[in-house]
PDB file of C-alpha atoms in Angstrom:
ATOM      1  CA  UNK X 225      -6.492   3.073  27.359  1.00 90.00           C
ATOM      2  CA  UNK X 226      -6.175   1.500  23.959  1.00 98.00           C
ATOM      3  CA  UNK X 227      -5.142   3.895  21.231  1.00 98.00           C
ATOM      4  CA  UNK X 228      -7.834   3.315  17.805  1.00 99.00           C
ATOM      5  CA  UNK X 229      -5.682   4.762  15.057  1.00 99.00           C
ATOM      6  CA  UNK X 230      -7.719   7.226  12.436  1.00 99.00           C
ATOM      7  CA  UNK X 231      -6.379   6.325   9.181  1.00 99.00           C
ATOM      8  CA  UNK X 232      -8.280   8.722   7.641  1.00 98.00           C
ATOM      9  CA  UNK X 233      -6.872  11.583   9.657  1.00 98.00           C
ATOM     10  CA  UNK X 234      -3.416  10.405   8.797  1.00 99.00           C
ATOM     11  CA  UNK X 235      -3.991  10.862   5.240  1.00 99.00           C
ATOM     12  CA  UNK X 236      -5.859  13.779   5.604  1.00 98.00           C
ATOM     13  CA  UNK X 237      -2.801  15.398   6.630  1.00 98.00           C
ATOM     14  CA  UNK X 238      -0.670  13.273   3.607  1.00 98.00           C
ATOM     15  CA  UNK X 239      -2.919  14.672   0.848  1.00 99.00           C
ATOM     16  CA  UNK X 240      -3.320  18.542   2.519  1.00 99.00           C
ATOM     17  CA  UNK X 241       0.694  18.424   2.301  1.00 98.00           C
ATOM     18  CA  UNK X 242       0.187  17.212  -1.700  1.00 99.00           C
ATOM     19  CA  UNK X 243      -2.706  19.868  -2.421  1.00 99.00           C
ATOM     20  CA  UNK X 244      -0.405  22.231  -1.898  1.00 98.00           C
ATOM     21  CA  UNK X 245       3.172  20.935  -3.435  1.00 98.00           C
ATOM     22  CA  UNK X 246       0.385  20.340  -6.613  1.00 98.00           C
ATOM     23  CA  UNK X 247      -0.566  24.076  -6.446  1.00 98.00           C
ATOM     24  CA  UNK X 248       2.909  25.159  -6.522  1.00 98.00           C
ATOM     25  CA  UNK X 249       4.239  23.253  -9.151  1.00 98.00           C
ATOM     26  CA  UNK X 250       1.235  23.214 -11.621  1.00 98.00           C
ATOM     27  CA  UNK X 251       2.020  27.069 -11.074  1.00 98.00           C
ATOM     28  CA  UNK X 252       5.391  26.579 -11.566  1.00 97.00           C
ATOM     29  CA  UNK X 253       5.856  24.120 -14.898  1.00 97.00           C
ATOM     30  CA  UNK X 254       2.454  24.241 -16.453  1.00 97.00           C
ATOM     31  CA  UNK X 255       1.877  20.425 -16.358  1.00 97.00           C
ATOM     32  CA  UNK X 256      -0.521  18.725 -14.048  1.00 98.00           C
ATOM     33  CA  UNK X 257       0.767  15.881 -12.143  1.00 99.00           C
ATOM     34  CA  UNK X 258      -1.145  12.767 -13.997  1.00 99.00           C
ATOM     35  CA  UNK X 259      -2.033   8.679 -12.994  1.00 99.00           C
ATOM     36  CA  UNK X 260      -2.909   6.521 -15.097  1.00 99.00           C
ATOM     37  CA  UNK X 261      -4.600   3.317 -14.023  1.00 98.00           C
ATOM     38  CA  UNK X 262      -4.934   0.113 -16.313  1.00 98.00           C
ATOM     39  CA  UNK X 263      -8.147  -2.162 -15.502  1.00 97.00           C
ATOM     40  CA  UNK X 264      -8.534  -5.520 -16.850  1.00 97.00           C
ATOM     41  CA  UNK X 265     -11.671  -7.400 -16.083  1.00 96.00           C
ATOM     42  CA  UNK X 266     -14.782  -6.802 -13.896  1.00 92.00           C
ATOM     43  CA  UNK X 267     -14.050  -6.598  -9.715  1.00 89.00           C
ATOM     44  CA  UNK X 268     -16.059  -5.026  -8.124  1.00 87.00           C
ATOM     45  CA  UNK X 269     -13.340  -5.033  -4.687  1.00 84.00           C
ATOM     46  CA  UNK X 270     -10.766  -3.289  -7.415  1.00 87.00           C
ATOM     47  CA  UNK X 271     -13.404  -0.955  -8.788  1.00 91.00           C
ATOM     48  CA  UNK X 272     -14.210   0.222  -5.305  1.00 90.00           C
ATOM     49  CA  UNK X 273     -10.364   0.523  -4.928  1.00 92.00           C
ATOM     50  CA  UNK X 274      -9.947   2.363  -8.171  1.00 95.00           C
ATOM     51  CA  UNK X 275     -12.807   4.894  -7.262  1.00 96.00           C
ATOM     52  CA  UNK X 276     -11.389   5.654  -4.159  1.00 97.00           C
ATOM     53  CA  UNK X 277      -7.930   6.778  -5.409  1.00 98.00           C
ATOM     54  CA  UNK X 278      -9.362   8.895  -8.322  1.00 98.00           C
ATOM     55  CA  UNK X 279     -11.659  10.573  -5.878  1.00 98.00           C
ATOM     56  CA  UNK X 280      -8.313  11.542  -3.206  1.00 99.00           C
ATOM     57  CA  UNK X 281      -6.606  12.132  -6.348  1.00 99.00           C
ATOM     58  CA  UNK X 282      -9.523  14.930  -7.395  1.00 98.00           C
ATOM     59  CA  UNK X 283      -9.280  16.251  -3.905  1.00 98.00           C
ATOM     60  CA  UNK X 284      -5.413  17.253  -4.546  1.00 99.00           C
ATOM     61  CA  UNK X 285      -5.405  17.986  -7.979  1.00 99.00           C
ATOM     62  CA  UNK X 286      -3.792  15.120  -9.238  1.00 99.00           C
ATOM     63  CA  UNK X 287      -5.242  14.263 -12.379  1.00 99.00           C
ATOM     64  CA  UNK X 288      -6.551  10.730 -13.104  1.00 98.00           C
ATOM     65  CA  UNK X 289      -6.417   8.850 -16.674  1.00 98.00           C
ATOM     66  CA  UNK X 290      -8.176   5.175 -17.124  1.00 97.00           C
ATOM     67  CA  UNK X 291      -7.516   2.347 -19.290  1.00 98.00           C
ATOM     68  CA  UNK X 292     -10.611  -0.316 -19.073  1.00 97.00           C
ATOM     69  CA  UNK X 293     -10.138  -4.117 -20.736  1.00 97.00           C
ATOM     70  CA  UNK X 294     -12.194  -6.960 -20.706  1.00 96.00           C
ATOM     71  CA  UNK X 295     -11.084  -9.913 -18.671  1.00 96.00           C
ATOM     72  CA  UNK X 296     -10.735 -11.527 -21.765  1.00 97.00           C
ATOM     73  CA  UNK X 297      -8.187  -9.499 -23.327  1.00 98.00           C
ATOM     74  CA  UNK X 298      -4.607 -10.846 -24.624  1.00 98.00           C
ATOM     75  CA  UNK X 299      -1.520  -9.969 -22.638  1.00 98.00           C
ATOM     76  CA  UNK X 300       0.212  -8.332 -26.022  1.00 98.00           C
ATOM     77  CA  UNK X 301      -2.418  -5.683 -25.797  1.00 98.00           C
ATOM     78  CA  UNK X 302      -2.051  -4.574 -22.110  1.00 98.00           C
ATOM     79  CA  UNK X 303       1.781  -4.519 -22.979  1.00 98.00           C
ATOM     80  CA  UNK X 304       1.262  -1.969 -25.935  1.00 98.00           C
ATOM     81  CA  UNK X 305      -0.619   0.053 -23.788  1.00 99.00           C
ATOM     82  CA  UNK X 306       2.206  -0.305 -20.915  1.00 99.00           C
ATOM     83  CA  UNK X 307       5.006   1.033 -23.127  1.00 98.00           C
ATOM     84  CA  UNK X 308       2.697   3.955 -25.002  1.00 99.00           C
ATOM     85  CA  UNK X 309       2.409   5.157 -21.008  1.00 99.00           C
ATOM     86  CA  UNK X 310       6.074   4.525 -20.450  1.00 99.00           C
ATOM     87  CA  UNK X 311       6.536   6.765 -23.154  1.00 98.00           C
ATOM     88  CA  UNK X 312       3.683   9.660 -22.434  1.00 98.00           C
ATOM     89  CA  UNK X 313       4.628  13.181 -21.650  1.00 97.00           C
ATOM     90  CA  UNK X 314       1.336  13.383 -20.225  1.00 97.00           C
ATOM     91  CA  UNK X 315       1.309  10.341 -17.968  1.00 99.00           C
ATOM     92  CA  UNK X 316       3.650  10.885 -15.020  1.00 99.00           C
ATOM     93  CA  UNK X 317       2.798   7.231 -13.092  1.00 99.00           C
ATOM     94  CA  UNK X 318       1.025   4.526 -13.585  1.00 99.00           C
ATOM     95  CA  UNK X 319      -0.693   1.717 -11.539  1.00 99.00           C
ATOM     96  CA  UNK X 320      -1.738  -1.879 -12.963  1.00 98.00           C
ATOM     97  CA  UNK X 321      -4.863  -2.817 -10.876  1.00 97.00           C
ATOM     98  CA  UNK X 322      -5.097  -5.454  -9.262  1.00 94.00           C
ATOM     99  CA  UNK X 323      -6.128  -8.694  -9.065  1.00 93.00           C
ATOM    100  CA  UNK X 324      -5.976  -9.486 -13.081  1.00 96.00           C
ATOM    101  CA  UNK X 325      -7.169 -12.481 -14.719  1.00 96.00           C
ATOM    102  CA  UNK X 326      -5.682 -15.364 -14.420  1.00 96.00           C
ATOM    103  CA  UNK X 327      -4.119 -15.520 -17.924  1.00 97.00           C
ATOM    104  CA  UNK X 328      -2.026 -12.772 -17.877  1.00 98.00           C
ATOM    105  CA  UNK X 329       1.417 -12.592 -15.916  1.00 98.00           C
ATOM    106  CA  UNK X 330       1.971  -9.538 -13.635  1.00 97.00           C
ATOM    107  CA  UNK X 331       5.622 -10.368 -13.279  1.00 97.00           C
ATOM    108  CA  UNK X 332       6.102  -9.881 -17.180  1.00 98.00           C
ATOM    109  CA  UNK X 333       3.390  -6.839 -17.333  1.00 98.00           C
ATOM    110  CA  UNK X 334       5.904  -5.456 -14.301  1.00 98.00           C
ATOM    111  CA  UNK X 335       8.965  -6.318 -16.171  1.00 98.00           C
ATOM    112  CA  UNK X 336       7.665  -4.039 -18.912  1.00 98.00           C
ATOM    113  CA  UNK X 337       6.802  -0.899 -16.753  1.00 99.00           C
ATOM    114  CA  UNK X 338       9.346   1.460 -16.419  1.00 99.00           C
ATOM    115  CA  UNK X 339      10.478   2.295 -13.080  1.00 98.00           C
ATOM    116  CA  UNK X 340      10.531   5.942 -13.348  1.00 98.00           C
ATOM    117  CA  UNK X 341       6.528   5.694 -13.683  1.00 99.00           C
ATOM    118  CA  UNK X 342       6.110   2.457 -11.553  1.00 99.00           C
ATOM    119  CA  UNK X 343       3.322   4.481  -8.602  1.00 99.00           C
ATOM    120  CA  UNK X 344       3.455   0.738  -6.773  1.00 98.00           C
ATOM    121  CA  UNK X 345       7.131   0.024  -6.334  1.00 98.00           C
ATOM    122  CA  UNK X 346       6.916  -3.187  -8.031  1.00 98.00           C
ATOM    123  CA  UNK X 347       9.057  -3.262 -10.560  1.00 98.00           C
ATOM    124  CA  UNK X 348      12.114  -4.887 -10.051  1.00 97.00           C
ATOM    125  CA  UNK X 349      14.717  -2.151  -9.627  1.00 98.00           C
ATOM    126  CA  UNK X 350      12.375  -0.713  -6.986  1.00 98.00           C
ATOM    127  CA  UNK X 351      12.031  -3.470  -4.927  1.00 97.00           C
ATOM    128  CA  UNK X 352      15.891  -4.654  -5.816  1.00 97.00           C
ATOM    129  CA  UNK X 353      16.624  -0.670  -3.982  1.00 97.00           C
ATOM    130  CA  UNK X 354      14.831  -1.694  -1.601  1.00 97.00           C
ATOM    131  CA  UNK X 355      16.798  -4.713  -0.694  1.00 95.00           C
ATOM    132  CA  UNK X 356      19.663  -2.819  -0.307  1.00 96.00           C
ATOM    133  CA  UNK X 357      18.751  -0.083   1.642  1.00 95.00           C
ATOM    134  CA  UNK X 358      18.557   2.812  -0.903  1.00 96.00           C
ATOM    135  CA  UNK X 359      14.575   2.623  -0.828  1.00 96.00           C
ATOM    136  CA  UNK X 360      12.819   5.411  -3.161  1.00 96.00           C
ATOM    137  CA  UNK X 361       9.541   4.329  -4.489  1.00 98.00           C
ATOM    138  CA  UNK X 362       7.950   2.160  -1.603  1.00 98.00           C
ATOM    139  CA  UNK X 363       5.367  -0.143  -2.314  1.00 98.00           C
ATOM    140  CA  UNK X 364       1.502   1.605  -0.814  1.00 98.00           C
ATOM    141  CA  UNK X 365       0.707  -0.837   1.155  1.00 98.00           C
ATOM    142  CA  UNK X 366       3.970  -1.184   3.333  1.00 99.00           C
ATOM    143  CA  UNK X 367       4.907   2.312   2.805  1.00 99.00           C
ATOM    144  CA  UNK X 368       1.339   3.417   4.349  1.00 99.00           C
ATOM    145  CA  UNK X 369       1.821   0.865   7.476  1.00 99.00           C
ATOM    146  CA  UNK X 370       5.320   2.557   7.563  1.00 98.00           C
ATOM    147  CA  UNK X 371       3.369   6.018   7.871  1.00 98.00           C
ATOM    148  CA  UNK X 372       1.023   5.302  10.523  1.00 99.00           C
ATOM    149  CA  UNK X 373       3.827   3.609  12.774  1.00 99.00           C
ATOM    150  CA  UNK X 374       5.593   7.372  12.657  1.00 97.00           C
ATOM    151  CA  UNK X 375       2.354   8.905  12.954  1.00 97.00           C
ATOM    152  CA  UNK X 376       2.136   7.006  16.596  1.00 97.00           C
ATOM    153  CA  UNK X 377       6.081   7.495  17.799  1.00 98.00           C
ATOM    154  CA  UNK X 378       6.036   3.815  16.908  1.00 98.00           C
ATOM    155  CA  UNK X 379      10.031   2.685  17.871  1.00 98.00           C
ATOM    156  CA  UNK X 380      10.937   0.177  15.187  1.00 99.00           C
ATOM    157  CA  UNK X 381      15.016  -0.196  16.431  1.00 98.00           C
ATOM    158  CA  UNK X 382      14.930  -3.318  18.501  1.00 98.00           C
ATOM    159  CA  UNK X 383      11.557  -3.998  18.026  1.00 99.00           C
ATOM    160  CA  UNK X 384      10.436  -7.995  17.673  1.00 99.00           C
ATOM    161  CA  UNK X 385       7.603  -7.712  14.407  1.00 99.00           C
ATOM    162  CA  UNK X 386       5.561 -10.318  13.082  1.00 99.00           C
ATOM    163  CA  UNK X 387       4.247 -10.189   9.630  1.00 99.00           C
ATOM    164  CA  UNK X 388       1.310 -12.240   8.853  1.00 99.00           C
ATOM    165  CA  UNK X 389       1.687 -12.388   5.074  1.00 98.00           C
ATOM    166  CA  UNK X 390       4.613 -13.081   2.646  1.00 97.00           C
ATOM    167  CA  UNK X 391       3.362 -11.417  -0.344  1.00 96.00           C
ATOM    168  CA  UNK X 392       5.362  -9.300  -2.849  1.00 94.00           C
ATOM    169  CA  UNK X 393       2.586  -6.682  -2.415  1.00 95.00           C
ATOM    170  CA  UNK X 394       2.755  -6.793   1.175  1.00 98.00           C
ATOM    171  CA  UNK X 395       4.999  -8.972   3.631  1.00 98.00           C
ATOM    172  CA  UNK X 396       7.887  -9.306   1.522  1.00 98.00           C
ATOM    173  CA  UNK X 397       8.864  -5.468   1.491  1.00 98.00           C
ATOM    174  CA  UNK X 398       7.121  -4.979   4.535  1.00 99.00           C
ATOM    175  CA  UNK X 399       9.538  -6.629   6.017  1.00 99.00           C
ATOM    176  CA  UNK X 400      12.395  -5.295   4.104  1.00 98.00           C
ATOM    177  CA  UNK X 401      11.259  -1.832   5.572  1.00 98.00           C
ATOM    178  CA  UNK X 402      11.061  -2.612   9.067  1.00 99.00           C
ATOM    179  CA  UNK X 403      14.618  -4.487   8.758  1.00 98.00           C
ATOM    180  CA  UNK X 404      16.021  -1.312   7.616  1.00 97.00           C
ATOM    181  CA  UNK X 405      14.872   0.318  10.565  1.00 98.00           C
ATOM    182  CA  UNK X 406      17.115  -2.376  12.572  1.00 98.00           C
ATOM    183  CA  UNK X 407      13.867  -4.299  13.648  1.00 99.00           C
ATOM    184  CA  UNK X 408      13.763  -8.178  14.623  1.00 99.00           C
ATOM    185  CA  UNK X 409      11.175  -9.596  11.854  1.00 99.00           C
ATOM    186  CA  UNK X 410       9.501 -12.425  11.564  1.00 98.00           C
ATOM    187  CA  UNK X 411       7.453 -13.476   8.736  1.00 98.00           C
ATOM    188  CA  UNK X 412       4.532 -15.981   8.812  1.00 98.00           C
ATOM    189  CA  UNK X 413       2.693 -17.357   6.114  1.00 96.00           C
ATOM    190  CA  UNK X 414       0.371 -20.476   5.449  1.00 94.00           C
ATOM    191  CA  UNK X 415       2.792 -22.958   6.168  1.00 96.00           C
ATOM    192  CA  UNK X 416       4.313 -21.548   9.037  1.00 97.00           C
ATOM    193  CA  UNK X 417       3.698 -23.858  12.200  1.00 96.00           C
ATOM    194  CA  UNK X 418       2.110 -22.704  15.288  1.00 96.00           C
ATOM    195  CA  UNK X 419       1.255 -19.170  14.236  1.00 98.00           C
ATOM    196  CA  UNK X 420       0.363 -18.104  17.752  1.00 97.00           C
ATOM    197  CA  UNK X 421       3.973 -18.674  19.336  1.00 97.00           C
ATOM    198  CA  UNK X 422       4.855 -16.176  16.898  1.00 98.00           C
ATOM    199  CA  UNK X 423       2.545 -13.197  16.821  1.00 99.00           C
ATOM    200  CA  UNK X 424       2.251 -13.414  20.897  1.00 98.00           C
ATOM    201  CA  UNK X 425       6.003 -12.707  20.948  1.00 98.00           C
ATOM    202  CA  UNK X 426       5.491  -9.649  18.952  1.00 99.00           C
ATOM    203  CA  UNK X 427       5.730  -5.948  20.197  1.00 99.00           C
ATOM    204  CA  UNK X 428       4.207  -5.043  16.973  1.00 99.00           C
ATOM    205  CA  UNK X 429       1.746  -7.472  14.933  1.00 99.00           C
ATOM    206  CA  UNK X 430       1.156  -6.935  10.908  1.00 99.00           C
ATOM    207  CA  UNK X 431      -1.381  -8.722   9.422  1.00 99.00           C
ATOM    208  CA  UNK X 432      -2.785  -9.035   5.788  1.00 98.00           C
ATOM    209  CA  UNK X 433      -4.456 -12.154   5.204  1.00 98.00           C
ATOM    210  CA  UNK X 434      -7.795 -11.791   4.385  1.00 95.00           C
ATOM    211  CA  UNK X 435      -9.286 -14.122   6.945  1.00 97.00           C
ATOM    212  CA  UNK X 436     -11.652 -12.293   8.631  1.00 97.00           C
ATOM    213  CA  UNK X 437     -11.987 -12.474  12.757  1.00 96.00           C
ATOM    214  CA  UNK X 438      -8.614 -14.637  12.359  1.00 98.00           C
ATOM    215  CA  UNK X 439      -6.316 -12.870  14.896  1.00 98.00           C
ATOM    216  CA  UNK X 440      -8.056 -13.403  18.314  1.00 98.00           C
ATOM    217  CA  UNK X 441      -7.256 -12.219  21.724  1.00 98.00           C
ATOM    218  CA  UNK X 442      -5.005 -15.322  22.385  1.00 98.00           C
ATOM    219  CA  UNK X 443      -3.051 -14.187  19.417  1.00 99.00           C
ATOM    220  CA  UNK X 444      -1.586 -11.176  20.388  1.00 99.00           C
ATOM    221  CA  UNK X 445       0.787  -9.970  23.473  1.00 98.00           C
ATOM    222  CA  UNK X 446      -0.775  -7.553  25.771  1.00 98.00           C
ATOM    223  CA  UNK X 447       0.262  -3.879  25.253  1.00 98.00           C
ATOM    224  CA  UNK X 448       1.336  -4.660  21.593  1.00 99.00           C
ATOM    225  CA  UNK X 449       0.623  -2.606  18.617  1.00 99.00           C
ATOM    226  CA  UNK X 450      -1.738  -4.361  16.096  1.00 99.00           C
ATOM    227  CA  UNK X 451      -1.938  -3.103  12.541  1.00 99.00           C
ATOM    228  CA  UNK X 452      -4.589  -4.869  10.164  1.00 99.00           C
ATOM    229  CA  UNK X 453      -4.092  -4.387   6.868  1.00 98.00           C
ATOM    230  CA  UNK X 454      -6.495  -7.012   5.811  1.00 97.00           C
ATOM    231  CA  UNK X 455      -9.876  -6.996   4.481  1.00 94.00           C
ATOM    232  CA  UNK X 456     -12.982  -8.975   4.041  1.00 93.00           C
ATOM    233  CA  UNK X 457     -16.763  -8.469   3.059  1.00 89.00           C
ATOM    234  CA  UNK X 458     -18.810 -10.566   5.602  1.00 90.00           C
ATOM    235  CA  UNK X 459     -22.726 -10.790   5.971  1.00 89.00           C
ATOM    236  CA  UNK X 460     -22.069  -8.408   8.872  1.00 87.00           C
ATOM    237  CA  UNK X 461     -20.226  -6.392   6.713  1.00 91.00           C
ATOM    238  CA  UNK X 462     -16.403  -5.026   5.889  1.00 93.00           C
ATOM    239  CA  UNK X 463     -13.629  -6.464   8.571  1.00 96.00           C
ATOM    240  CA  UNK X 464     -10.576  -7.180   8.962  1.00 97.00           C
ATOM    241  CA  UNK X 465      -8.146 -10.118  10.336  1.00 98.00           C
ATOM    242  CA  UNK X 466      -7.998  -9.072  13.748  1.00 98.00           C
ATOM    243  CA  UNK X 467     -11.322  -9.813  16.235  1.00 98.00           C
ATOM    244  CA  UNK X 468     -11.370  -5.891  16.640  1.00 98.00           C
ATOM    245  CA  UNK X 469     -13.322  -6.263  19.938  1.00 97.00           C
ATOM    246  CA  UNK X 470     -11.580  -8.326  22.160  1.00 97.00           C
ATOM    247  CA  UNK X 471      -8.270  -7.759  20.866  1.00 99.00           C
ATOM    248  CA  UNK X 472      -8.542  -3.777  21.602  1.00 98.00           C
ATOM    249  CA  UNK X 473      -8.831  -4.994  24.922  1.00 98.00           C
ATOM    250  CA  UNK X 474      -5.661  -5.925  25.622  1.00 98.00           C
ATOM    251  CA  UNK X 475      -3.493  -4.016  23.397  1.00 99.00           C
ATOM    252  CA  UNK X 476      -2.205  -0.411  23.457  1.00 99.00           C
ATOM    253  CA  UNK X 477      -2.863   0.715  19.732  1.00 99.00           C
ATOM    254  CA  UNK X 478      -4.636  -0.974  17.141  1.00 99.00           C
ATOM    255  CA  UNK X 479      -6.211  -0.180  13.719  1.00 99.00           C
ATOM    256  CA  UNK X 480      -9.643  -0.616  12.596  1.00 98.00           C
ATOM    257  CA  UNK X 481     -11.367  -1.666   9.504  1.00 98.00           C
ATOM    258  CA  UNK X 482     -12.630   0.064   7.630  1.00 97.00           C
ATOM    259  CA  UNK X 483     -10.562   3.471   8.319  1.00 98.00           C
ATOM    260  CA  UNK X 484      -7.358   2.617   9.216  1.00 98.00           C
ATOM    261  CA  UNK X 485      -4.493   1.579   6.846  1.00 99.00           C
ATOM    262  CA  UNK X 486      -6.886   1.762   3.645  1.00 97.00           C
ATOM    263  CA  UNK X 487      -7.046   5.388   3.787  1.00 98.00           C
ATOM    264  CA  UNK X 488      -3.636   5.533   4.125  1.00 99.00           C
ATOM    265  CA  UNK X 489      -2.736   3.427   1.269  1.00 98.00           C
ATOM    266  CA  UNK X 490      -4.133   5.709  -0.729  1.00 98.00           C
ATOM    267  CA  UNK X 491      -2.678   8.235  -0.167  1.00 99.00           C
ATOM    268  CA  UNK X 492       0.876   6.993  -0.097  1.00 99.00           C
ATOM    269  CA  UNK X 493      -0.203   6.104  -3.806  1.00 99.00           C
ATOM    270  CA  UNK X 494      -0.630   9.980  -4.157  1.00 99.00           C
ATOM    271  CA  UNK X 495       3.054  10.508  -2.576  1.00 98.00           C
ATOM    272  CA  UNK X 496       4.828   8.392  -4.744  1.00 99.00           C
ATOM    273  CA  UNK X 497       3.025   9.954  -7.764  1.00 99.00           C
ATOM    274  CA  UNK X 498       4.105  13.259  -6.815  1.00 99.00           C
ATOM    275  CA  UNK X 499       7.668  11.820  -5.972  1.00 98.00           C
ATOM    276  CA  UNK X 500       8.115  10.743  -9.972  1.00 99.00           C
ATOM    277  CA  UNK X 501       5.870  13.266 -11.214  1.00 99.00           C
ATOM    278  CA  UNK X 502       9.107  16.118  -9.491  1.00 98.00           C
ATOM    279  CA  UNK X 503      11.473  14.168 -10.942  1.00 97.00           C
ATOM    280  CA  UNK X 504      10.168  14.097 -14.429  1.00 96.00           C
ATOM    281  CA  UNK X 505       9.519  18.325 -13.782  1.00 96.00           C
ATOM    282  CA  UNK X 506      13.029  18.602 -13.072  1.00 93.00           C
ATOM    283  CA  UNK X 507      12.090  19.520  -8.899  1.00 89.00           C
ATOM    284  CA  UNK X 508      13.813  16.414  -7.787  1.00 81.00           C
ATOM    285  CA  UNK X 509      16.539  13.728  -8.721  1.00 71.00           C
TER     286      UNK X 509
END
């Protein structure tokens, strides 16, 4: 019988573990662990996003600060506001929501954010870490797929993957992860050829490209693990990649969408908060 993975009961158990490391060391030092969030523009997919984390943030005690533009607004000005966080006793990490308008360059708004507040893993000395096997502050995304693979008794060592996505965000250190853990990755994008031969060979199947329904029964080897970390918003509602329905079928776990990894991404956010937020206390190095 095919194992539906609860995301939300995975980070339930994440953010209990936080609410009470946030009790103890508000107690402790007298300063409340603190996000701050920069939003440029109007999305209403981000905003959604954005809601969601303050509200899990709430739940914990983790406070949450905002910093609204307009999609308009010059690059200079988001910078400012980048280094007066960087520079905040009060602000302990800090996320740059995405997307952003077209106009403005994440790669130099990254290069600007300090890594010792950097909630995302983005900047470059956290992914460069990454590369070489000292990881610390994970990207959410990949450290919450990372989270529910323990959560299941997932084995990674030996393991053939197949990552449908090559995105910083996403595929890139995804895959950086899973190497680490002495798995056989492969990573597909748009170009790659023949996507099928690929993903059927897989023992575990990671997908995050926003097409929704795209990953069909013929896609995926039978008893495999399927994680879909994408999303869409269809007349028929929110989905993800994988044809939930008939792929469950034939597979041994899978997550859903809505509820699986989103839930958990969010709550990895929360853990890498509190990991800087200790440092910056003095409670870890």
């Amino acid at each position: 019988m095919t194992l539906v993975i609860d995301g939300r009961k995975i980070a339930s158990k994440i953010k209990e573990k936080i609410s009470l490391e946030v009790k103890n060391l508000v107690s402790k030092y007298g300063t409340t662990p603190t996000m701050g969030t920069i939003i440029i523009g109007d999305n209403k997919e981000s905003e959604l996003y954005f809601k969601l984390r303050k509200k899990a943030s709430s739940e914990v005690g983790i406070k949450s600060e905002h910093y609204r533009f307009s999609g308009d607004v010059e690059e200079g000005e988001i910078i400012e506001v980048i280094e007066e966080l960087n520079s905040s006793e009060e602000i302990h990490g800090i996320i740059i929501q995405q997307p952003i308008p077209e106009h403005i360059s994440l790669r130099r708004l990254l290069l600007r954010l300090s890594p010792d507040k950097d909630v995302e893993g983005m900047t470059p000395r956290n992914l460069g870490k990454l590369m070489i096997g000292e990881e610390d502050i994970i990207p959410c995304t990949p450290l919450a797929v990372l989270r529910i693979l323990e959560h299941v008794n997932v084995q990674l060592k030996g393991a053939n993957v197949a990552i449908v996505n090559h995105s910083p965000i996403v595929g890139k250190p995804l895959a950086i992860l899973l190497l680490n853990r002495n798995a056989t990755v492969s990573v597909c994008h748009v170009f790659t050829r023949n996507l099928k031969e690929h993903t059927r060979k897989a023992d575990i199947l990671i997908t995050a490209t926003g097409v929704p329904g795209l990953i069909g029964r013929e896609y995926v080897k039978e008893e495999s693990v399927v994680i879909d970390v994408g999303i869409s918003k269809t007349k028929k509602g929110i989905c993800g990649d994988v044809a939930f329905d008939e792929v469950k079928e034939v597979v041994s776990i899978i997550t859903p969408v809505p509820g699986g990894v989103g839930p958990v991404t969010i709550a990895s956010a929360l853990e890498n908060l509190m990991k800087l937020y200790k440092r910056k206390v003095g409670e870890e190095k």
